[in-house]
mmCIF file of C-alpha atoms in Angstrom:
data_model
loop_
_atom_site.group_PDB
_atom_site.id
_atom_site.type_symbol
_atom_site.label_atom_id
_atom_site.label_comp_id
_atom_site.label_asym_id
_atom_site.label_seq_id
_atom_site.Cartn_x
_atom_site.Cartn_y
_atom_site.Cartn_z
ATOM 1 C CA UNK A 1 44.412 20.815 56.805
ATOM 2 C CA UNK A 2 46.482 18.513 54.558
ATOM 3 C CA UNK A 3 43.334 16.500 53.873
ATOM 4 C CA UNK A 4 41.562 19.700 52.802
ATOM 5 C CA UNK A 5 44.443 20.481 50.517
ATOM 6 C CA UNK A 6 44.284 17.059 48.860
ATOM 7 C CA UNK A 7 40.520 17.390 48.458
ATOM 8 C CA UNK A 8 40.943 20.784 46.770
ATOM 9 C CA UNK A 9 43.497 19.291 44.391
ATOM 10 C CA UNK A 10 41.214 16.369 43.546
ATOM 11 C CA UNK A 11 38.255 18.766 42.925
ATOM 12 C CA UNK A 12 40.509 20.837 40.701
ATOM 13 C CA UNK A 13 41.742 17.902 38.593
ATOM 14 C CA UNK A 14 38.364 16.249 38.469
ATOM 15 C CA UNK A 15 36.420 19.228 37.169
ATOM 16 C CA UNK A 16 38.980 20.481 34.748
ATOM 17 C CA UNK A 17 38.916 17.135 33.005
ATOM 18 C CA UNK A 18 35.223 17.641 32.192
ATOM 19 C CA UNK A 19 33.968 19.687 29.251
ATOM 20 C CA UNK A 20 32.989 23.360 29.901
ATOM 21 C CA UNK A 21 29.245 23.948 29.742
ATOM 22 C CA UNK A 22 27.621 27.236 28.769
ATOM 23 C CA UNK A 23 30.847 29.319 28.677
ATOM 24 C CA UNK A 24 29.830 31.449 25.703
ATOM 25 C CA UNK A 25 30.547 35.159 26.115
ATOM 26 C CA UNK A 26 27.257 36.711 27.447
ATOM 27 C CA UNK A 27 26.462 39.845 29.349
ATOM 28 C CA UNK A 28 24.306 38.178 31.993
ATOM 29 C CA UNK A 29 26.599 35.580 33.486
ATOM 30 C CA UNK A 30 28.869 35.688 36.562
ATOM 31 C CA UNK A 31 32.508 36.711 36.624
ATOM 32 C CA UNK A 32 32.087 39.343 33.825
ATOM 33 C CA UNK A 33 31.634 42.332 36.092
ATOM 34 C CA UNK A 34 34.489 44.704 37.141
ATOM 35 C CA UNK A 35 37.304 43.017 39.091
ATOM 36 C CA UNK A 36 36.256 39.576 37.847
ATOM 37 C CA UNK A 37 36.821 39.896 34.074
ATOM 38 C CA UNK A 38 37.543 36.522 32.438
ATOM 39 C CA UNK A 39 36.521 37.262 28.828
ATOM 40 C CA UNK A 40 38.495 40.418 28.098
ATOM 41 C CA UNK A 41 42.173 41.141 28.142
ATOM 42 C CA UNK A 42 42.788 43.168 31.264
ATOM 43 C CA UNK A 43 45.584 45.265 32.718
ATOM 44 C CA UNK A 44 45.289 46.112 36.380
ATOM 45 C CA UNK A 45 47.492 48.590 38.158
ATOM 46 C CA UNK A 46 47.092 49.051 41.932
ATOM 47 C CA UNK A 47 48.818 50.327 44.977
ATOM 48 C CA UNK A 48 48.269 48.862 48.485
ATOM 49 C CA UNK A 49 49.473 50.372 51.692
ATOM 50 C CA UNK A 50 49.571 48.154 54.849
ATOM 51 C CA UNK A 51 50.271 49.366 58.367
ATOM 52 C CA UNK A 52 51.861 46.791 60.646
ATOM 53 C CA UNK A 53 53.151 46.728 64.207
ATOM 54 C CA UNK A 54 56.722 46.893 62.889
ATOM 55 C CA UNK A 55 56.227 49.614 60.300
ATOM 56 C CA UNK A 56 54.552 49.755 56.852
ATOM 57 C CA UNK A 57 54.638 47.975 53.553
ATOM 58 C CA UNK A 58 53.596 49.451 50.196
ATOM 59 C CA UNK A 59 53.059 47.300 47.078
ATOM 60 C CA UNK A 60 52.701 48.683 43.617
ATOM 61 C CA UNK A 61 51.603 45.868 41.352
ATOM 62 C CA UNK A 62 50.899 45.354 37.635
ATOM 63 C CA UNK A 63 48.672 42.419 36.646
ATOM 64 C CA UNK A 64 47.718 41.124 33.213
ATOM 65 C CA UNK A 65 44.775 38.838 32.538
ATOM 66 C CA UNK A 66 44.777 37.137 29.140
ATOM 67 C CA UNK A 67 41.860 34.907 27.878
ATOM 68 C CA UNK A 68 42.960 31.929 25.846
ATOM 69 C CA UNK A 69 41.293 29.238 23.775
ATOM 70 C CA UNK A 70 37.509 29.206 24.086
ATOM 71 C CA UNK A 71 37.857 32.048 26.680
ATOM 72 C CA UNK A 72 36.869 29.658 29.429
ATOM 73 C CA UNK A 73 40.580 29.724 30.198
ATOM 74 C CA UNK A 74 42.493 32.681 31.439
ATOM 75 C CA UNK A 75 46.178 33.407 32.160
ATOM 76 C CA UNK A 76 47.311 35.790 34.857
ATOM 77 C CA UNK A 77 50.654 37.404 35.570
ATOM 78 C CA UNK A 78 51.681 39.513 38.644
ATOM 79 C CA UNK A 79 54.674 41.804 38.898
ATOM 80 C CA UNK A 80 54.991 43.477 42.396
ATOM 81 C CA UNK A 81 57.289 46.289 43.496
ATOM 82 C CA UNK A 82 57.488 46.440 47.322
ATOM 83 C CA UNK A 83 58.594 49.180 49.643
ATOM 84 C CA UNK A 84 59.342 48.223 53.251
ATOM 85 C CA UNK A 85 59.595 50.896 55.980
ATOM 86 C CA UNK A 86 60.304 49.175 59.198
ATOM 87 C CA UNK A 87 62.692 49.532 62.119
ATOM 88 C CA UNK A 88 65.271 47.440 60.248
ATOM 89 C CA UNK A 89 64.442 48.069 56.551
ATOM 90 C CA UNK A 90 63.742 51.136 54.489
ATOM 91 C CA UNK A 91 64.104 50.094 50.861
ATOM 92 C CA UNK A 92 62.236 49.246 47.638
ATOM 93 C CA UNK A 93 62.581 46.279 45.273
ATOM 94 C CA UNK A 94 61.018 43.518 43.332
ATOM 95 C CA UNK A 95 58.758 41.143 45.267
ATOM 96 C CA UNK A 96 57.610 37.649 44.486
ATOM 97 C CA UNK A 97 56.322 37.478 40.932
ATOM 98 C CA UNK A 98 53.490 35.160 40.153
ATOM 99 C CA UNK A 99 51.487 33.551 37.383
ATOM 100 C CA UNK A 100 48.285 31.604 37.296
ATOM 101 C CA UNK A 101 45.647 29.929 35.171
ATOM 102 C CA UNK A 102 41.872 29.974 35.594
ATOM 103 C CA UNK A 103 39.165 27.800 34.078
ATOM 104 C CA UNK A 104 35.366 28.073 34.108
ATOM 105 C CA UNK A 105 33.893 24.543 33.648
ATOM 106 C CA UNK A 106 30.262 25.578 34.235
ATOM 107 C CA UNK A 107 28.291 28.776 33.596
ATOM 108 C CA UNK A 108 24.516 28.661 33.371
ATOM 109 C CA UNK A 109 21.323 30.352 34.712
ATOM 110 C CA UNK A 110 23.185 33.270 36.375
ATOM 111 C CA UNK A 111 25.517 31.091 38.318
ATOM 112 C CA UNK A 112 28.849 29.403 37.656
ATOM 113 C CA UNK A 113 31.995 27.910 39.078
ATOM 114 C CA UNK A 114 35.612 28.671 38.324
ATOM 115 C CA UNK A 115 38.973 27.106 39.223
ATOM 116 C CA UNK A 116 42.341 28.748 39.576
ATOM 117 C CA UNK A 117 45.932 27.638 40.217
ATOM 118 C CA UNK A 118 48.626 30.227 41.022
ATOM 119 C CA UNK A 119 52.358 29.855 41.612
ATOM 120 C CA UNK A 120 54.467 32.542 43.185
ATOM 121 C CA UNK A 121 58.224 32.434 42.741
ATOM 122 C CA UNK A 122 60.901 33.123 45.347
ATOM 123 C CA UNK A 123 62.026 36.121 43.306
ATOM 124 C CA UNK A 124 62.130 38.938 45.831
ATOM 125 C CA UNK A 125 65.361 40.831 45.858
ATOM 126 C CA UNK A 126 65.301 41.191 49.625
ATOM 127 C CA UNK A 127 63.954 38.810 52.343
ATOM 128 C CA UNK A 128 61.640 41.656 53.523
ATOM 129 C CA UNK A 129 59.884 41.763 50.135
ATOM 130 C CA UNK A 130 58.723 38.168 49.890
ATOM 131 C CA UNK A 131 58.057 34.855 51.581
ATOM 132 C CA UNK A 132 61.406 33.278 50.654
ATOM 133 C CA UNK A 133 59.442 30.335 49.287
ATOM 134 C CA UNK A 134 57.906 28.965 46.075
ATOM 135 C CA UNK A 135 54.182 28.778 46.742
ATOM 136 C CA UNK A 136 51.383 27.003 44.900
ATOM 137 C CA UNK A 137 47.746 28.163 45.439
ATOM 138 C CA UNK A 138 44.819 26.102 44.061
ATOM 139 C CA UNK A 139 41.422 27.762 44.423
ATOM 140 C CA UNK A 140 37.723 27.020 43.786
ATOM 141 C CA UNK A 141 35.117 29.802 43.170
ATOM 142 C CA UNK A 142 31.284 29.822 43.068
ATOM 143 C CA UNK A 143 29.433 32.869 41.828
ATOM 144 C CA UNK A 144 25.722 33.754 41.589
ATOM 145 C CA UNK A 145 23.686 36.801 40.551
ATOM 146 C CA UNK A 146 20.669 38.046 42.498
ATOM 147 C CA UNK A 147 17.892 40.541 41.989
ATOM 148 C CA UNK A 148 18.184 40.941 38.202
ATOM 149 C CA UNK A 149 21.961 41.121 38.148
ATOM 150 C CA UNK A 150 22.146 44.023 40.640
ATOM 151 C CA UNK A 151 24.010 41.819 43.108
ATOM 152 C CA UNK A 152 26.853 39.320 42.582
ATOM 153 C CA UNK A 153 28.008 36.928 45.327
ATOM 154 C CA UNK A 154 31.246 35.070 44.894
ATOM 155 C CA UNK A 155 32.578 32.612 47.462
ATOM 156 C CA UNK A 156 35.962 30.898 47.236
ATOM 157 C CA UNK A 157 38.376 28.549 48.956
ATOM 158 C CA UNK A 158 42.083 28.740 48.340
ATOM 159 C CA UNK A 159 44.905 26.697 49.752
ATOM 160 C CA UNK A 160 48.432 28.107 49.829
ATOM 161 C CA UNK A 161 51.349 25.666 50.213
ATOM 162 C CA UNK A 162 55.065 26.249 49.868
ATOM 163 C CA UNK A 163 57.057 23.532 48.115
ATOM 164 C CA UNK A 164 60.618 24.976 47.738
ATOM 165 C CA UNK A 165 62.740 27.898 48.805
ATOM 166 C CA UNK A 166 64.884 29.067 51.634
ATOM 167 C CA UNK A 167 65.268 26.665 54.531
ATOM 168 C CA UNK A 168 65.705 29.662 56.786
ATOM 169 C CA UNK A 169 62.143 30.768 56.246
ATOM 170 C CA UNK A 170 58.891 29.293 57.661
ATOM 171 C CA UNK A 171 56.875 26.940 55.492
ATOM 172 C CA UNK A 172 53.587 28.304 54.201
ATOM 173 C CA UNK A 173 50.408 26.302 54.786
ATOM 174 C CA UNK A 174 47.340 28.557 54.724
ATOM 175 C CA UNK A 175 43.684 27.960 53.960
ATOM 176 C CA UNK A 176 41.557 30.921 52.947
ATOM 177 C CA UNK A 177 37.706 30.964 52.852
ATOM 178 C CA UNK A 178 36.547 34.231 51.311
ATOM 179 C CA UNK A 179 33.147 35.679 50.353
ATOM 180 C CA UNK A 180 32.441 38.954 48.601
ATOM 181 C CA UNK A 181 29.145 40.614 47.680
ATOM 182 C CA UNK A 182 28.972 43.256 44.945
ATOM 183 C CA UNK A 183 26.073 45.687 44.324
ATOM 184 C CA UNK A 184 25.957 47.339 40.874
ATOM 185 C CA UNK A 185 24.141 50.605 40.191
ATOM 186 C CA UNK A 186 24.659 52.680 37.060
ATOM 187 C CA UNK A 187 28.360 53.047 36.363
ATOM 188 C CA UNK A 188 29.267 52.222 39.983
ATOM 189 C CA UNK A 189 29.644 49.299 42.308
ATOM 190 C CA UNK A 190 30.101 48.788 46.004
ATOM 191 C CA UNK A 191 31.359 45.584 47.629
ATOM 192 C CA UNK A 192 32.027 44.033 50.969
ATOM 193 C CA UNK A 193 34.462 41.128 51.545
ATOM 194 C CA UNK A 194 35.446 38.934 54.465
ATOM 195 C CA UNK A 195 38.385 36.486 54.243
ATOM 196 C CA UNK A 196 38.877 33.839 56.975
ATOM 197 C CA UNK A 197 42.476 32.779 56.865
ATOM 198 C CA UNK A 198 43.957 29.914 58.976
ATOM 199 C CA UNK A 199 47.777 29.541 59.037
ATOM 200 C CA UNK A 200 48.510 25.981 60.155
ATOM 201 C CA UNK A 201 52.201 26.664 60.421
ATOM 202 C CA UNK A 202 51.628 28.995 63.376
ATOM 203 C CA UNK A 203 48.167 27.546 64.328
ATOM 204 C CA UNK A 204 46.636 30.997 64.125
ATOM 205 C CA UNK A 205 44.055 33.123 62.275
ATOM 206 C CA UNK A 206 45.117 35.967 60.007
ATOM 207 C CA UNK A 207 41.701 37.247 58.789
ATOM 208 C CA UNK A 208 40.807 40.483 57.009
ATOM 209 C CA UNK A 209 37.873 42.344 55.628
ATOM 210 C CA UNK A 210 37.370 45.259 53.236
ATOM 211 C CA UNK A 211 34.726 47.511 51.720
ATOM 212 C CA UNK A 212 35.080 48.762 48.110
ATOM 213 C CA UNK A 213 33.767 51.473 45.875
ATOM 214 C CA UNK A 214 34.400 51.341 42.093
ATOM 215 C CA UNK A 215 33.284 53.223 39.049
ATOM 216 C CA UNK A 216 33.411 52.786 35.265
ATOM 217 C CA UNK A 217 34.923 56.052 34.051
ATOM 218 C CA UNK A 218 34.913 55.049 30.324
ATOM 219 C CA UNK A 219 33.546 51.964 28.579
ATOM 220 C CA UNK A 220 36.928 50.299 29.008
ATOM 221 C CA UNK A 221 38.501 51.999 32.016
ATOM 222 C CA UNK A 222 37.528 51.401 35.659
ATOM 223 C CA UNK A 223 38.803 52.596 39.011
ATOM 224 C CA UNK A 224 38.301 51.319 42.526
ATOM 225 C CA UNK A 225 39.355 52.014 46.101
ATOM 226 C CA UNK A 226 38.998 49.898 49.217
ATOM 227 C CA UNK A 227 40.090 50.247 52.764
ATOM 228 C CA UNK A 228 40.713 47.087 54.724
ATOM 229 C CA UNK A 229 41.252 45.883 58.248
ATOM 230 C CA UNK A 230 42.849 42.736 59.644
ATOM 231 C CA UNK A 231 41.558 40.732 62.613
ATOM 232 C CA UNK A 232 42.417 37.478 64.365
ATOM 233 C CA UNK A 233 44.935 36.526 66.979
ATOM 234 C CA UNK A 234 47.870 36.456 64.529
ATOM 235 C CA UNK A 235 46.930 39.105 62.011
ATOM 236 C CA UNK A 236 49.735 40.181 59.655
ATOM 237 C CA UNK A 237 48.804 43.913 59.527
ATOM 238 C CA UNK A 238 46.548 46.408 61.273
ATOM 239 C CA UNK A 239 44.763 48.314 58.488
ATOM 240 C CA UNK A 240 45.320 49.023 54.778
ATOM 241 C CA UNK A 241 44.076 50.857 51.747
ATOM 242 C CA UNK A 242 44.227 49.844 48.129
ATOM 243 C CA UNK A 243 43.447 51.807 44.931
ATOM 244 C CA UNK A 244 43.449 50.387 41.458
ATOM 245 C CA UNK A 245 42.927 51.183 37.757
ATOM 246 C CA UNK A 246 41.706 48.628 35.232
ATOM 247 C CA UNK A 247 42.075 48.795 31.427
ATOM 248 C CA UNK A 248 39.885 46.419 29.451
ATOM 249 C CA UNK A 249 40.569 45.685 25.712
#
């Protein structure tokens, strides 16, 4: 797994050193549809409820996406508020805040690739609200349209590695291979997603899948809802539901 992590870092550094190709703002290119907006300033507010064997967790999160430079670059900021309702904890507080940067080095002929690096801080006000670690997450994305832009497929690989934080908490070393397929019709979209997640710290799988329905309610406002289910021998929750509201400007 560490070899995969190093390969991912090398891919990230190698591609970002090249010039972006074909990253002009166009309507018929990947990553411009709802939930994958790189070229517009975006505010996302969502609430996610997760049922676990020890109780439930509810996360209310605000996310800002800000294009910069040639708009092939994009900044991201996450601010989560977590509520834990377990046998030991029933409280609400700030979770691990995060920031990231994305880059699109190639975009042409209805397909493209993107790169992202995120860092989550050990900022949770309670151990139940976060990982207790600083975590870096490099990721690689490939996207492609099919059938006259009615379908968009995006596949990604992300590696999550802790590098600092509480010595009392487990290290984080997780590889995530994810694939999502969107179908667009009118002002609506539906999607299906499967994420295969291997946690090398515990040598177990923590996979999940979801289906999603979304709709553009105004030219700049979108809503979505998606139920999810976890599977694998070491899953972190049983089922969940997320609903979100996007503002584009």
